[in-house]
Tab-separated table of C-alpha atoms and ligand atoms in Angstrom:
chain	number	residue	atom	x	y	z
A	1	MET	CA	6.321	26.930	-29.027
A	2	THR	CA	8.855	27.106	-26.364
A	3	GLU	CA	8.307	25.825	-22.850
A	4	ASN	CA	7.894	29.508	-21.663
A	5	GLU	CA	5.665	30.468	-24.486
A	6	ARG	CA	3.506	27.596	-23.692
A	7	ILE	CA	3.419	28.499	-19.947
A	8	PHE	CA	2.511	32.115	-21.098
A	9	TRP	CA	-0.326	30.858	-23.361
A	10	ASN	CA	-1.863	28.629	-20.792
A	11	ARG	CA	-1.939	31.641	-18.470
A	12	VAL	CA	-3.608	33.785	-20.948
A	13	LEU	CA	-6.281	31.153	-21.423
A	14	GLU	CA	-6.573	30.641	-17.636
A	15	LEU	CA	-7.029	34.291	-17.165
A	16	ALA	CA	-9.480	34.689	-20.081
A	17	GLU	CA	-11.564	31.782	-18.841
A	18	SER	CA	-12.052	33.569	-15.455
A	19	ARG	CA	-12.482	37.035	-16.790
A	20	LEU	CA	-14.737	36.556	-19.603
A	21	THR	CA	-18.275	35.163	-19.584
A	22	ARG	CA	-18.305	31.389	-20.537
A	23	GLY	CA	-20.142	32.052	-23.782
A	24	ALA	CA	-17.558	34.593	-24.815
A	25	PHE	CA	-14.680	32.526	-23.804
A	26	GLU	CA	-16.015	29.513	-25.800
A	27	TYR	CA	-16.865	31.483	-28.749
A	28	TYR	CA	-13.906	33.898	-29.115
A	29	LEU	CA	-11.182	31.562	-27.816
A	30	THR	CA	-11.586	28.389	-29.530
A	31	ASP	CA	-9.394	27.793	-32.475
A	32	ILE	CA	-7.025	30.591	-31.639
A	33	ASN	CA	-3.473	30.018	-30.783
A	34	LEU	CA	-0.263	31.697	-29.917
A	35	HIS	CA	2.235	31.520	-32.947
A	36	SER	CA	5.165	32.992	-31.321
A	37	ILE	CA	6.456	35.990	-29.282
A	38	GLU	CA	8.769	38.365	-31.198
A	39	ASP	CA	10.226	41.507	-29.736
A	40	GLN	CA	7.762	41.389	-26.989
A	41	ILE	CA	4.896	41.141	-29.364
A	42	ALA	CA	2.598	38.016	-28.997
A	43	ILE	CA	1.577	37.025	-32.419
A	44	ILE	CA	-1.768	35.236	-32.202
A	45	VAL	CA	-3.330	33.371	-34.959
A	46	ILE	CA	-7.004	33.621	-35.420
A	47	PRO	CA	-9.237	31.788	-38.065
A	48	ASP	CA	-11.447	34.784	-39.197
A	49	SER	CA	-11.264	38.528	-38.879
A	50	ASP	CA	-14.549	38.604	-37.084
A	51	ARG	CA	-13.026	38.094	-33.882
A	52	ARG	CA	-10.215	40.707	-34.154
A	53	LEU	CA	-12.198	43.560	-32.607
A	54	PHE	CA	-13.390	41.470	-29.542
A	55	LEU	CA	-10.018	40.167	-28.851
A	56	GLU	CA	-8.116	43.521	-29.273
A	57	LYS	CA	-10.729	45.074	-26.728
A	58	ASN	CA	-10.612	42.201	-24.266
A	59	LEU	CA	-7.500	40.177	-24.555
A	60	SER	CA	-4.808	43.014	-24.600
A	61	ASP	CA	-5.114	43.497	-20.619
A	62	ILE	CA	-4.808	39.618	-20.117
A	63	ILE	CA	-1.888	39.385	-22.263
A	64	LEU	CA	-0.133	42.252	-20.529
A	65	THR	CA	-0.849	40.539	-17.274
A	66	ALA	CA	0.475	37.187	-18.327
A	67	GLY	CA	3.482	38.742	-20.009
A	68	PHE	CA	4.570	40.426	-16.680
A	69	GLU	CA	3.848	37.195	-14.634
A	70	VAL	CA	5.746	34.911	-17.003
A	71	PHE	CA	8.495	37.141	-18.670
A	72	ASP	CA	8.497	40.244	-16.385
A	73	LEU	CA	8.190	42.182	-19.612
A	74	LYS	CA	5.387	44.251	-21.247
A	75	ILE	CA	3.984	41.957	-23.883
A	76	THR	CA	1.591	43.440	-26.590
A	77	ASP	CA	-0.745	41.578	-28.751
A	78	HIS	CA	-1.001	41.399	-32.523
A	79	TYR	CA	-3.564	39.217	-34.491
A	80	VAL	CA	-3.080	37.502	-37.737
A	81	LEU	CA	-5.212	35.581	-39.861
A	82	LYS	CA	-4.248	31.979	-40.357
A	83	ASN	CA	-3.703	32.554	-44.069
A	84	GLU	CA	-1.494	35.698	-43.374
A	85	LEU	CA	1.064	33.814	-41.495
A	86	PRO	CA	4.577	34.464	-43.062
A	87	GLU	CA	5.991	31.283	-44.421
A	88	THR	CA	9.324	31.740	-42.640
A	89	LYS	CA	10.690	28.924	-40.456
A	90	LYS	CA	9.767	29.553	-36.986
A	91	ASP	CA	13.421	29.573	-35.617
A	92	GLU	CA	14.194	32.322	-37.971
A	93	ALA	CA	11.135	34.295	-37.284
A	94	LEU	CA	11.948	34.418	-33.489
A	95	PRO	CA	14.822	36.676	-32.671
A	96	SER	CA	13.253	37.240	-29.282
A	97	ALA	CA	16.522	38.763	-28.059
A	98	ASN	CA	14.515	41.264	-25.871
A	99	LEU	CA	12.722	38.298	-23.960
A	100	ALA	CA	13.944	37.788	-20.570
A	101	LYS	CA	14.934	34.291	-21.454
A	102	PRO	CA	16.761	31.958	-18.857
A	103	ALA	CA	20.426	32.131	-19.550
A	104	VAL	CA	20.146	28.299	-20.359
A	105	ALA	CA	17.970	26.394	-22.810
A	106	ASP	CA	14.604	25.442	-21.794
A	107	VAL	CA	13.944	21.849	-20.556
A	108	GLU	CA	10.898	19.739	-21.197
A	109	SER	CA	9.507	19.097	-17.829
A	110	ASN	CA	8.133	15.661	-18.769
A	111	LEU	CA	5.343	15.927	-16.166
A	112	LYS	CA	2.225	13.859	-16.346
A	113	SER	CA	-0.486	16.528	-15.693
A	114	GLN	CA	-3.054	14.090	-14.608
A	115	TYR	CA	-1.307	13.366	-11.447
A	116	THR	CA	-2.085	15.942	-8.807
A	117	PHE	CA	-2.470	16.132	-5.137
A	118	ASP	CA	-6.087	16.768	-5.627
A	119	ASN	CA	-6.720	13.289	-7.009
A	120	PHE	CA	-4.490	11.381	-4.598
A	121	ILE	CA	-6.556	9.777	-1.926
A	122	ARG	CA	-4.856	10.097	1.524
A	123	GLY	CA	-5.015	6.915	3.758
A	124	LYS	CA	-3.168	4.476	5.781
A	125	GLY	CA	-0.075	3.580	4.050
A	126	ASN	CA	0.579	6.794	2.123
A	127	GLU	CA	-0.326	9.564	4.488
A	128	TRP	CA	3.466	10.191	5.621
A	129	ALA	CA	4.670	10.113	2.110
A	130	LEU	CA	1.814	12.400	1.024
A	131	SER	CA	2.508	14.965	3.886
A	132	ALA	CA	6.088	15.176	2.999
A	133	SER	CA	5.390	15.452	-0.619
A	134	ILE	CA	3.067	18.472	0.054
A	135	ALA	CA	5.744	20.054	2.445
A	136	VAL	CA	8.336	19.763	-0.504
A	137	ALA	CA	5.962	21.264	-3.068
A	138	GLN	CA	5.269	24.095	-0.840
A	139	ASP	CA	8.769	24.921	0.056
A	140	PRO	CA	11.050	23.300	-2.481
A	141	GLY	CA	14.596	23.223	-1.391
A	142	GLY	CA	13.507	24.257	2.082
A	143	THR	CA	12.461	21.373	3.998
A	144	TYR	CA	13.429	17.825	3.253
A	145	ASN	CA	16.145	17.691	0.532
A	146	PRO	CA	16.421	15.206	-0.811
A	147	LEU	CA	13.002	13.385	-0.228
A	148	PHE	CA	13.240	9.822	-0.737
A	149	ILE	CA	10.164	7.829	-1.164
A	150	TYR	CA	10.194	4.086	-1.349
A	151	GLY	CA	7.541	1.328	-1.582
A	152	GLY	CA	6.059	-1.565	-3.644
A	153	PRO	CA	4.702	-1.225	-7.173
A	154	GLY	CA	1.397	0.511	-7.809
A	155	LEU	CA	1.258	2.457	-4.432
A	156	GLY	CA	1.468	5.989	-5.916
A	157	LYS	CA	5.108	6.852	-6.015
A	158	THR	CA	5.171	8.227	-9.644
A	159	HIS	CA	1.911	9.835	-8.947
A	160	LEU	CA	3.305	11.781	-5.995
A	161	LEU	CA	6.492	12.824	-7.761
A	162	ASN	CA	4.444	14.364	-10.528
A	163	ALA	CA	2.013	15.944	-8.082
A	164	ILE	CA	5.026	17.718	-6.624
A	165	GLY	CA	6.113	18.876	-10.077
A	166	ASN	CA	2.767	19.938	-11.107
A	167	THR	CA	2.167	21.993	-7.859
A	168	ILE	CA	5.453	23.735	-7.968
A	169	LEU	CA	5.076	24.494	-11.699
A	170	GLU	CA	1.651	26.029	-10.927
A	171	ASN	CA	2.921	28.225	-8.107
A	172	ASN	CA	5.908	29.291	-10.135
A	173	PRO	CA	5.554	28.723	-13.929
A	174	ASN	CA	9.271	29.743	-14.426
A	175	THR	CA	10.682	26.634	-12.341
A	176	ARG	CA	13.096	24.786	-14.449
A	177	LEU	CA	12.146	21.302	-13.464
A	178	LYS	CA	12.390	17.772	-14.923
A	179	TYR	CA	10.727	14.606	-14.176
A	180	ILE	CA	12.751	11.495	-15.421
A	181	THR	CA	13.140	7.784	-14.729
A	182	ALA	CA	16.352	6.681	-13.626
A	183	GLU	CA	16.498	4.454	-16.832
A	184	ASP	CA	15.931	7.543	-19.132
A	185	PHE	CA	18.535	9.423	-17.198
A	186	LEU	CA	20.940	6.646	-17.814
A	187	ASN	CA	19.878	6.412	-21.637
A	188	GLU	CA	20.134	10.198	-22.229
A	189	PHE	CA	23.372	10.379	-20.490
A	190	THR	CA	24.957	7.654	-22.596
A	191	ARG	CA	23.404	9.242	-25.627
A	192	HIS	CA	25.068	12.493	-24.941
A	193	MET	CA	28.230	10.926	-24.146
A	194	ARG	CA	28.146	8.971	-27.487
A	195	GLN	CA	27.691	12.279	-29.280
A	196	ASN	CA	30.270	13.960	-27.314
A	197	GLU	CA	27.825	16.330	-25.686
A	198	GLY	CA	28.541	15.641	-22.173
A	199	LYS	CA	28.618	19.329	-21.376
A	200	GLY	CA	25.155	19.701	-22.908
A	201	PHE	CA	23.894	17.034	-20.528
A	202	GLN	CA	25.640	18.664	-17.501
A	203	GLU	CA	24.095	22.196	-18.423
A	204	LYS	CA	20.697	20.626	-18.760
A	205	PHE	CA	20.740	18.906	-15.406
A	206	ARG	CA	22.883	20.880	-13.087
A	207	THR	CA	20.867	23.981	-13.846
A	208	LEU	CA	17.556	22.465	-12.812
A	209	ASP	CA	15.545	24.133	-9.994
A	210	LEU	CA	13.834	20.800	-9.296
A	211	LEU	CA	14.764	17.250	-10.237
A	212	LEU	CA	12.327	14.383	-9.931
A	213	ILE	CA	13.948	11.016	-10.513
A	214	ASP	CA	11.694	7.889	-10.681
A	215	ASP	CA	12.755	4.395	-9.862
A	216	ILE	CA	16.281	5.186	-8.792
A	217	GLN	CA	16.806	1.419	-8.215
A	218	PHE	CA	17.456	1.066	-11.877
A	219	LEU	CA	20.896	3.036	-11.456
A	220	ALA	CA	21.848	0.452	-8.848
A	221	ARG	CA	21.779	-2.272	-11.324
A	222	ARG	CA	24.574	-1.223	-13.392
A	223	ASN	CA	27.210	1.684	-13.758
A	224	LEU	CA	27.285	2.048	-17.456
A	225	SER	CA	29.757	4.513	-18.657
A	226	GLY	CA	29.983	6.441	-15.422
A	227	THR	CA	26.136	7.078	-14.991
A	228	GLN	CA	26.377	6.852	-11.252
A	229	GLU	CA	29.403	9.224	-11.415
A	230	GLU	CA	27.333	11.783	-13.333
A	231	PHE	CA	24.303	11.244	-11.149
A	232	PHE	CA	26.477	11.875	-8.020
A	233	HIS	CA	27.831	15.330	-9.585
A	234	THR	CA	24.380	16.307	-10.769
A	235	PHE	CA	23.088	15.490	-7.214
A	236	ASP	CA	25.829	17.583	-5.508
A	237	ALA	CA	25.502	20.459	-7.839
A	238	LEU	CA	21.691	20.747	-7.152
A	239	HIS	CA	21.924	20.209	-3.424
A	240	LYS	CA	24.627	22.757	-3.113
A	241	ALA	CA	22.497	25.325	-4.805
A	242	ASN	CA	19.491	24.509	-2.650
A	243	LYS	CA	17.710	22.847	-5.410
A	244	GLN	CA	15.108	20.375	-4.677
A	245	ILE	CA	15.722	16.746	-5.400
A	246	VAL	CA	12.913	14.135	-5.030
A	247	LEU	CA	13.560	10.446	-5.634
A	248	THR	CA	11.529	7.146	-5.592
A	249	SER	CA	12.676	3.646	-5.259
A	250	ASP	CA	11.166	0.144	-4.974
A	251	ARG	CA	13.393	-0.329	-1.786
A	252	THR	CA	15.170	1.541	0.950
A	253	PRO	CA	18.547	3.402	0.249
A	254	ASP	CA	20.381	0.679	2.262
A	255	GLU	CA	19.032	-1.895	-0.008
A	256	LEU	CA	20.280	-0.199	-3.213
A	257	LYS	CA	23.388	-2.501	-2.954
A	258	ASP	CA	25.082	-1.722	-6.134
A	259	LEU	CA	24.917	2.072	-5.737
A	260	GLN	CA	28.066	3.789	-4.660
A	261	ASP	CA	28.046	4.400	-0.925
A	262	ARG	CA	28.585	8.109	-1.293
A	263	ILE	CA	25.395	8.164	-3.132
A	264	ILE	CA	23.509	6.292	-0.632
A	265	THR	CA	24.871	8.456	2.060
A	266	ARG	CA	23.514	11.590	0.327
A	267	PHE	CA	20.113	10.028	0.205
A	268	SER	CA	19.886	10.150	4.085
A	269	TRP	CA	20.646	13.956	4.074
A	270	GLY	CA	16.985	14.593	3.783
A	271	LEU	CA	14.054	12.477	4.599
A	272	THR	CA	13.453	8.880	3.661
A	273	ILE	CA	9.818	7.833	3.888
A	274	ASP	CA	8.036	4.616	2.902
A	275	ILE	CA	4.733	3.985	1.239
A	276	THR	CA	2.812	0.683	2.010
A	277	PRO	CA	-0.283	-0.803	0.667
A	278	PRO	CA	-3.475	0.888	1.257
A	279	ASP	CA	-5.847	-0.713	4.095
A	280	PHE	CA	-9.335	-1.753	3.163
A	281	GLU	CA	-10.846	1.688	4.035
A	282	THR	CA	-8.376	3.587	1.860
A	283	ARG	CA	-9.031	1.163	-1.094
A	284	VAL	CA	-12.559	1.900	-0.786
A	285	ALA	CA	-12.059	5.665	-0.684
A	286	ILE	CA	-9.835	5.396	-3.784
A	287	LEU	CA	-12.486	3.435	-5.684
A	288	ILE	CA	-15.301	5.714	-4.736
A	289	ASP	CA	-13.205	8.562	-6.185
A	290	LYS	CA	-12.152	6.655	-9.403
A	291	VAL	CA	-15.723	5.323	-10.228
A	292	LYS	CA	-16.869	8.891	-10.594
A	293	GLU	CA	-15.322	8.929	-14.033
A	294	TYR	CA	-17.539	5.948	-15.159
A	295	PRO	CA	-20.964	6.526	-16.433
A	296	TYR	CA	-22.443	3.491	-14.324
A	297	GLU	CA	-23.957	3.415	-10.825
A	298	PHE	CA	-21.537	1.493	-8.466
A	299	PRO	CA	-23.413	0.621	-5.263
A	300	ILE	CA	-21.277	0.746	-2.000
A	301	GLU	CA	-21.497	-3.086	-1.739
A	302	THR	CA	-19.996	-3.487	-5.217
A	303	ILE	CA	-17.185	-1.047	-4.342
A	304	LYS	CA	-16.531	-2.720	-0.950
A	305	TYR	CA	-16.343	-6.289	-2.769
A	306	LEU	CA	-13.843	-4.921	-5.396
A	307	ALA	CA	-11.878	-3.499	-2.455
A	308	THR	CA	-11.485	-7.045	-0.942
A	309	GLN	CA	-10.183	-8.498	-4.242
A	310	PHE	CA	-7.030	-6.462	-4.655
A	311	HIS	CA	-5.035	-5.287	-1.608
A	312	SER	CA	-1.532	-4.642	-2.465
A	313	ASN	CA	-1.599	-2.369	-5.669
A	314	VAL	CA	-3.814	0.426	-6.795
A	315	ARG	CA	-2.680	-0.064	-10.314
A	316	GLU	CA	-4.470	-3.280	-10.154
A	317	LEU	CA	-7.522	-1.688	-8.754
A	318	GLU	CA	-7.583	0.639	-11.544
A	319	GLY	CA	-7.014	-2.120	-14.000
A	320	ALA	CA	-10.207	-3.954	-12.480
A	321	LEU	CA	-12.236	-0.950	-13.043
A	322	LYS	CA	-11.174	-0.988	-16.695
A	323	ASP	CA	-12.179	-4.495	-16.893
A	324	ILE	CA	-15.389	-3.670	-15.445
A	325	ASN	CA	-15.785	-0.848	-17.970
A	326	LEU	CA	-15.439	-3.168	-20.712
A	327	VAL	CA	-17.901	-5.745	-19.424
A	328	ALA	CA	-20.621	-3.006	-18.718
A	329	ASN	CA	-20.145	-1.370	-22.202
A	330	VAL	CA	-20.677	-4.808	-23.919
A	331	LYS	CA	-23.481	-5.560	-21.853
A	332	GLN	CA	-24.819	-1.935	-21.896
A	333	LEU	CA	-25.326	-2.044	-18.123
A	334	ASP	CA	-26.282	1.068	-16.048
A	335	LEU	CA	-25.558	-0.541	-12.556
A	336	ILE	CA	-22.542	-2.762	-11.643
A	337	SER	CA	-23.611	-5.557	-9.535
A	338	ILE	CA	-21.329	-7.844	-7.451
A	339	ASP	CA	-21.635	-10.545	-9.952
A	340	THR	CA	-20.532	-8.176	-12.891
A	341	VAL	CA	-17.364	-7.360	-10.917
A	342	SER	CA	-16.597	-10.802	-10.170
A	343	GLU	CA	-16.975	-11.906	-13.813
A	344	ALA	CA	-15.105	-8.971	-15.084
A	345	ILE	CA	-12.024	-9.486	-12.961
A	346	ARG	CA	-11.856	-13.323	-13.180
A	347	ALA	CA	-9.078	-13.264	-15.693
A	348	ARG	CA	-7.034	-10.631	-13.927
A	349	LYS	CA	-7.391	-12.497	-10.688
A	350	ASN	CA	-6.395	-15.809	-12.222
A	351	ASP	CA	-3.128	-14.074	-13.621
A	352	ARG	CA	-2.402	-12.807	-10.193
A	353	ALA	CA	-2.908	-15.954	-8.480
A	354	LYS	CA	-0.361	-17.414	-10.625
A	355	THR	CA	2.231	-14.972	-9.396
A	356	SER	CA	1.237	-14.259	-5.762
A	357	SER	CA	-1.290	-15.995	-3.530
A	358	ILE	CA	-1.081	-15.539	0.198
A	359	SER	CA	-2.567	-18.241	2.383
A	360	ILE	CA	-4.083	-17.879	5.725
A	361	GLU	CA	-1.506	-20.594	7.017
A	362	ALA	CA	1.470	-18.265	5.842
A	363	ILE	CA	-0.187	-15.466	7.849
A	364	GLN	CA	-0.581	-17.623	10.943
A	365	GLU	CA	3.002	-18.731	10.722
A	366	GLU	CA	4.430	-15.369	10.357
A	367	VAL	CA	2.385	-13.919	13.131
A	368	GLY	CA	3.086	-16.818	15.372
A	369	LYS	CA	6.768	-16.258	14.837
A	370	PHE	CA	6.503	-12.612	15.487
A	371	TYR	CA	4.576	-13.168	18.852
A	372	SER	CA	6.253	-16.434	19.901
A	373	VAL	CA	3.277	-18.511	19.717
A	374	THR	CA	2.707	-21.622	17.774
A	375	VAL	CA	0.195	-22.021	15.054
A	376	ARG	CA	-1.691	-24.505	17.165
A	377	GLU	CA	-2.116	-22.069	19.872
A	378	ILE	CA	-3.473	-19.462	17.420
A	379	LYS	CA	-6.033	-21.933	16.262
A	380	ALA	CA	-6.878	-23.306	19.713
A	381	THR	CA	-9.259	-21.633	22.212
A	382	LYS	CA	-6.897	-20.664	24.977
A	383	ARG	CA	-7.447	-17.000	26.024
A	384	ASN	CA	-3.984	-15.998	27.288
A	385	GLN	CA	-3.409	-12.403	26.514
A	386	ASP	CA	-0.430	-12.857	24.127
A	387	ILE	CA	-2.202	-15.621	22.403
A	388	VAL	CA	-5.372	-13.723	21.848
A	389	LEU	CA	-3.525	-10.665	20.379
A	390	ALA	CA	-1.552	-12.796	17.893
A	391	ARG	CA	-4.910	-14.631	17.142
A	392	GLN	CA	-6.592	-11.432	16.487
A	393	VAL	CA	-3.746	-9.806	14.459
A	394	ALA	CA	-3.727	-12.987	12.243
A	395	MET	CA	-7.435	-12.880	11.677
A	396	PHE	CA	-7.110	-9.027	10.873
A	397	LEU	CA	-4.375	-9.803	8.394
A	398	ALA	CA	-6.179	-12.666	6.873
A	399	ARG	CA	-9.009	-10.393	5.961
A	400	GLU	CA	-6.717	-7.573	4.714
A	401	LEU	CA	-4.400	-9.743	2.794
A	402	THR	CA	-6.262	-12.698	1.383
A	403	ASP	CA	-9.530	-12.916	-0.637
A	404	SER	CA	-10.939	-15.363	1.706
A	405	SER	CA	-14.546	-14.851	3.122
A	406	LEU	CA	-15.215	-14.343	6.831
A	407	PRO	CA	-16.575	-17.875	7.169
A	408	LYS	CA	-13.609	-19.320	5.430
A	409	ILE	CA	-11.286	-17.372	7.837
A	410	GLY	CA	-13.215	-18.445	10.790
A	411	LYS	CA	-12.898	-22.114	9.686
A	412	ALA	CA	-9.037	-21.755	9.252
A	413	PHE	CA	-8.923	-20.517	12.943
A	414	GLY	CA	-10.156	-23.774	14.602
A	415	GLY	CA	-13.678	-23.358	13.046
A	416	ARG	CA	-14.760	-20.112	14.775
A	417	ASP	CA	-17.941	-18.337	13.551
A	418	HIS	CA	-17.572	-15.534	11.088
A	419	SER	CA	-18.755	-13.012	13.652
A	420	THR	CA	-15.722	-13.808	15.750
A	421	VAL	CA	-13.462	-12.916	12.820
A	422	LEU	CA	-15.305	-9.675	12.228
A	423	HIS	CA	-15.064	-8.693	15.995
A	424	ALA	CA	-11.331	-9.333	15.768
A	425	TYR	CA	-10.832	-7.551	12.630
A	426	ASN	CA	-12.755	-4.376	13.983
A	427	LYS	CA	-10.896	-4.625	17.217
A	428	ILE	CA	-7.411	-4.541	15.859
A	429	LYS	CA	-8.440	-1.820	13.508
A	430	ASN	CA	-9.612	0.367	16.348
A	431	MET	CA	-6.400	-0.443	18.254
A	432	ILE	CA	-4.116	0.565	15.272
A	433	GLU	CA	-5.713	3.949	15.060
A	434	LYS	CA	-4.612	4.740	18.628
A	435	ASP	CA	-1.523	2.690	18.971
A	436	ASP	CA	1.359	3.736	16.717
A	437	GLY	CA	3.591	0.893	17.962
A	438	LEU	CA	1.022	-1.840	17.015
A	439	ARG	CA	0.425	-0.184	13.712
A	440	LEU	CA	4.226	-0.424	12.976
A	441	GLU	CA	4.271	-3.961	14.171
A	442	ILE	CA	1.393	-4.910	11.819
A	443	GLU	CA	2.949	-3.173	8.953
A	444	ASN	CA	6.118	-4.893	9.449
A	445	LEU	CA	4.422	-8.179	9.603
A	446	GLN	CA	2.538	-7.355	6.424
A	447	ASN	CA	5.758	-6.576	4.630
A	448	LYS	CA	7.102	-9.862	5.671
A	449	ILE	CA	3.969	-11.710	4.445
A	450	LEU	CA	3.556	-9.863	1.105
B	1	ADP	P1	4.130	3.420	-8.424
B	1	ADP	O1	4.845	4.469	-9.147
B	1	ADP	O2	4.307	3.542	-6.929
B	1	ADP	O3	4.306	2.095	-8.937
B	1	ADP	P2	1.888	4.886	-9.465
B	1	ADP	O4	2.086	6.146	-9.030
B	1	ADP	O5	2.184	4.579	-10.951
B	1	ADP	O6	2.578	3.875	-8.545
B	1	ADP	O7	0.419	4.535	-9.134
B	1	ADP	C1	-0.346	3.500	-9.880
B	1	ADP	C2	-1.836	4.115	-10.216
B	1	ADP	O8	-2.567	4.084	-9.081
B	1	ADP	C3	-1.687	5.306	-10.876
B	1	ADP	O9	-2.647	5.483	-11.816
B	1	ADP	C4	-2.113	6.215	-9.603
B	1	ADP	O10	-2.744	7.432	-9.891
B	1	ADP	C5	-2.913	5.373	-8.726
B	1	ADP	N1	-2.842	5.594	-7.320
B	1	ADP	C6	-2.013	5.112	-6.443
B	1	ADP	N2	-2.153	5.473	-5.186
B	1	ADP	C7	-3.418	6.388	-5.361
B	1	ADP	C8	-4.238	7.200	-4.369
B	1	ADP	N3	-3.780	7.209	-3.144
B	1	ADP	N4	-5.079	7.861	-4.733
B	1	ADP	C9	-5.532	7.794	-6.048
B	1	ADP	N5	-4.812	7.226	-6.994
B	1	ADP	C10	-3.676	6.366	-6.616
B	2	MG	MG1	6.174	4.354	-10.664
């Protein structure tokens, strides 16, 4: 099936599902398939002749509608039994000269359909990237072009990129779009060059309506056989034609040191936006959404506990849920307790501890430097305004970024009570909501510490 035929058939099924009763849809439309579209006739394969009458009566209109939507042509339907299918090779059996095919070959979009805006949880850290992505999806080429999203691993960049593509494709199934990692872009380009098919590559990429490139930092690492050159020209061709480009990266454009300057300059033509680790509340919201897929009861205390265990990577939170699933399965549990979680994630946490462990001391030092107060002052009891702010910010970050309990944090701050830590945490949290300056300050600090 070509990409357009697939889109057409999906639309047929969608319409059928909405127009037929559930029973009829399930009975008559399982096991039937589009074979091909030839001379404006959709050839549909059915497993037995009993269904023919019903389908002729009920599917014709739907085929017509979908035909006009996808091809802008009158498509009629024809049913064949599986064993009646001609043996010819599909390519020969498909002249399809009358079809309003795009002038250029179809492209595989490569989109991951599971990543949508619906299942992306908005929160501190991702709200701007999400809003910009939605804006681009609603008006591709019209708002921010290119859109450049950067941030650490596991924070949802690939998810957003695919959500943009899925939304645009849903709104306009004829969109020629491609999702590709910079690494695959490079590989595909070198493969084409080796086979002397540079033209084919250009035709494919420079005629897109939407190009979604993931992890562009990969291109910065090397300039194999002129890949940056090719990327530059692809970018320009698309941008000139008002075609949307979205890129992700693990760092800012300025930090893509080995990328040609003229490419970096182009990234700043549109909007550059960062995505930072989710705060505690967002992590809880993400978990609440994700545990819906699991057949166990997750009490809110358990979810909150899990949210304190991983703070800088949503992929790790998902991985933790898989660990828990495994344990729950083996033990045949219905309810996930804090103990179960703690046991299930032990190995994962040990792994992580080896690579990154943030200490409260490191936080106190960074915060102290930032506010020009000493660590000693942070730990002491003086209530000078600057010192109090630094102290409370440090406590806030200690809770956000480390796995330490409230009493342990209190102890590290000159033996304070856990309720003092909680008070500081809540106070800073409230202040951030209202004070963008402070929010940026703390995000900055957080990036320095992580
Ligand atoms: P990145 O590309 O930034 O490394 P991904 O997009 O691959 O990260 O995200 C890692 C995993 O976390 C994915 O499964 C993604 O669906 C999930 N994820 C990240 N952020 C969110 C969010 N805000 N809501 C729901 N899922 C998220
Ligand atoms: Mg990614």
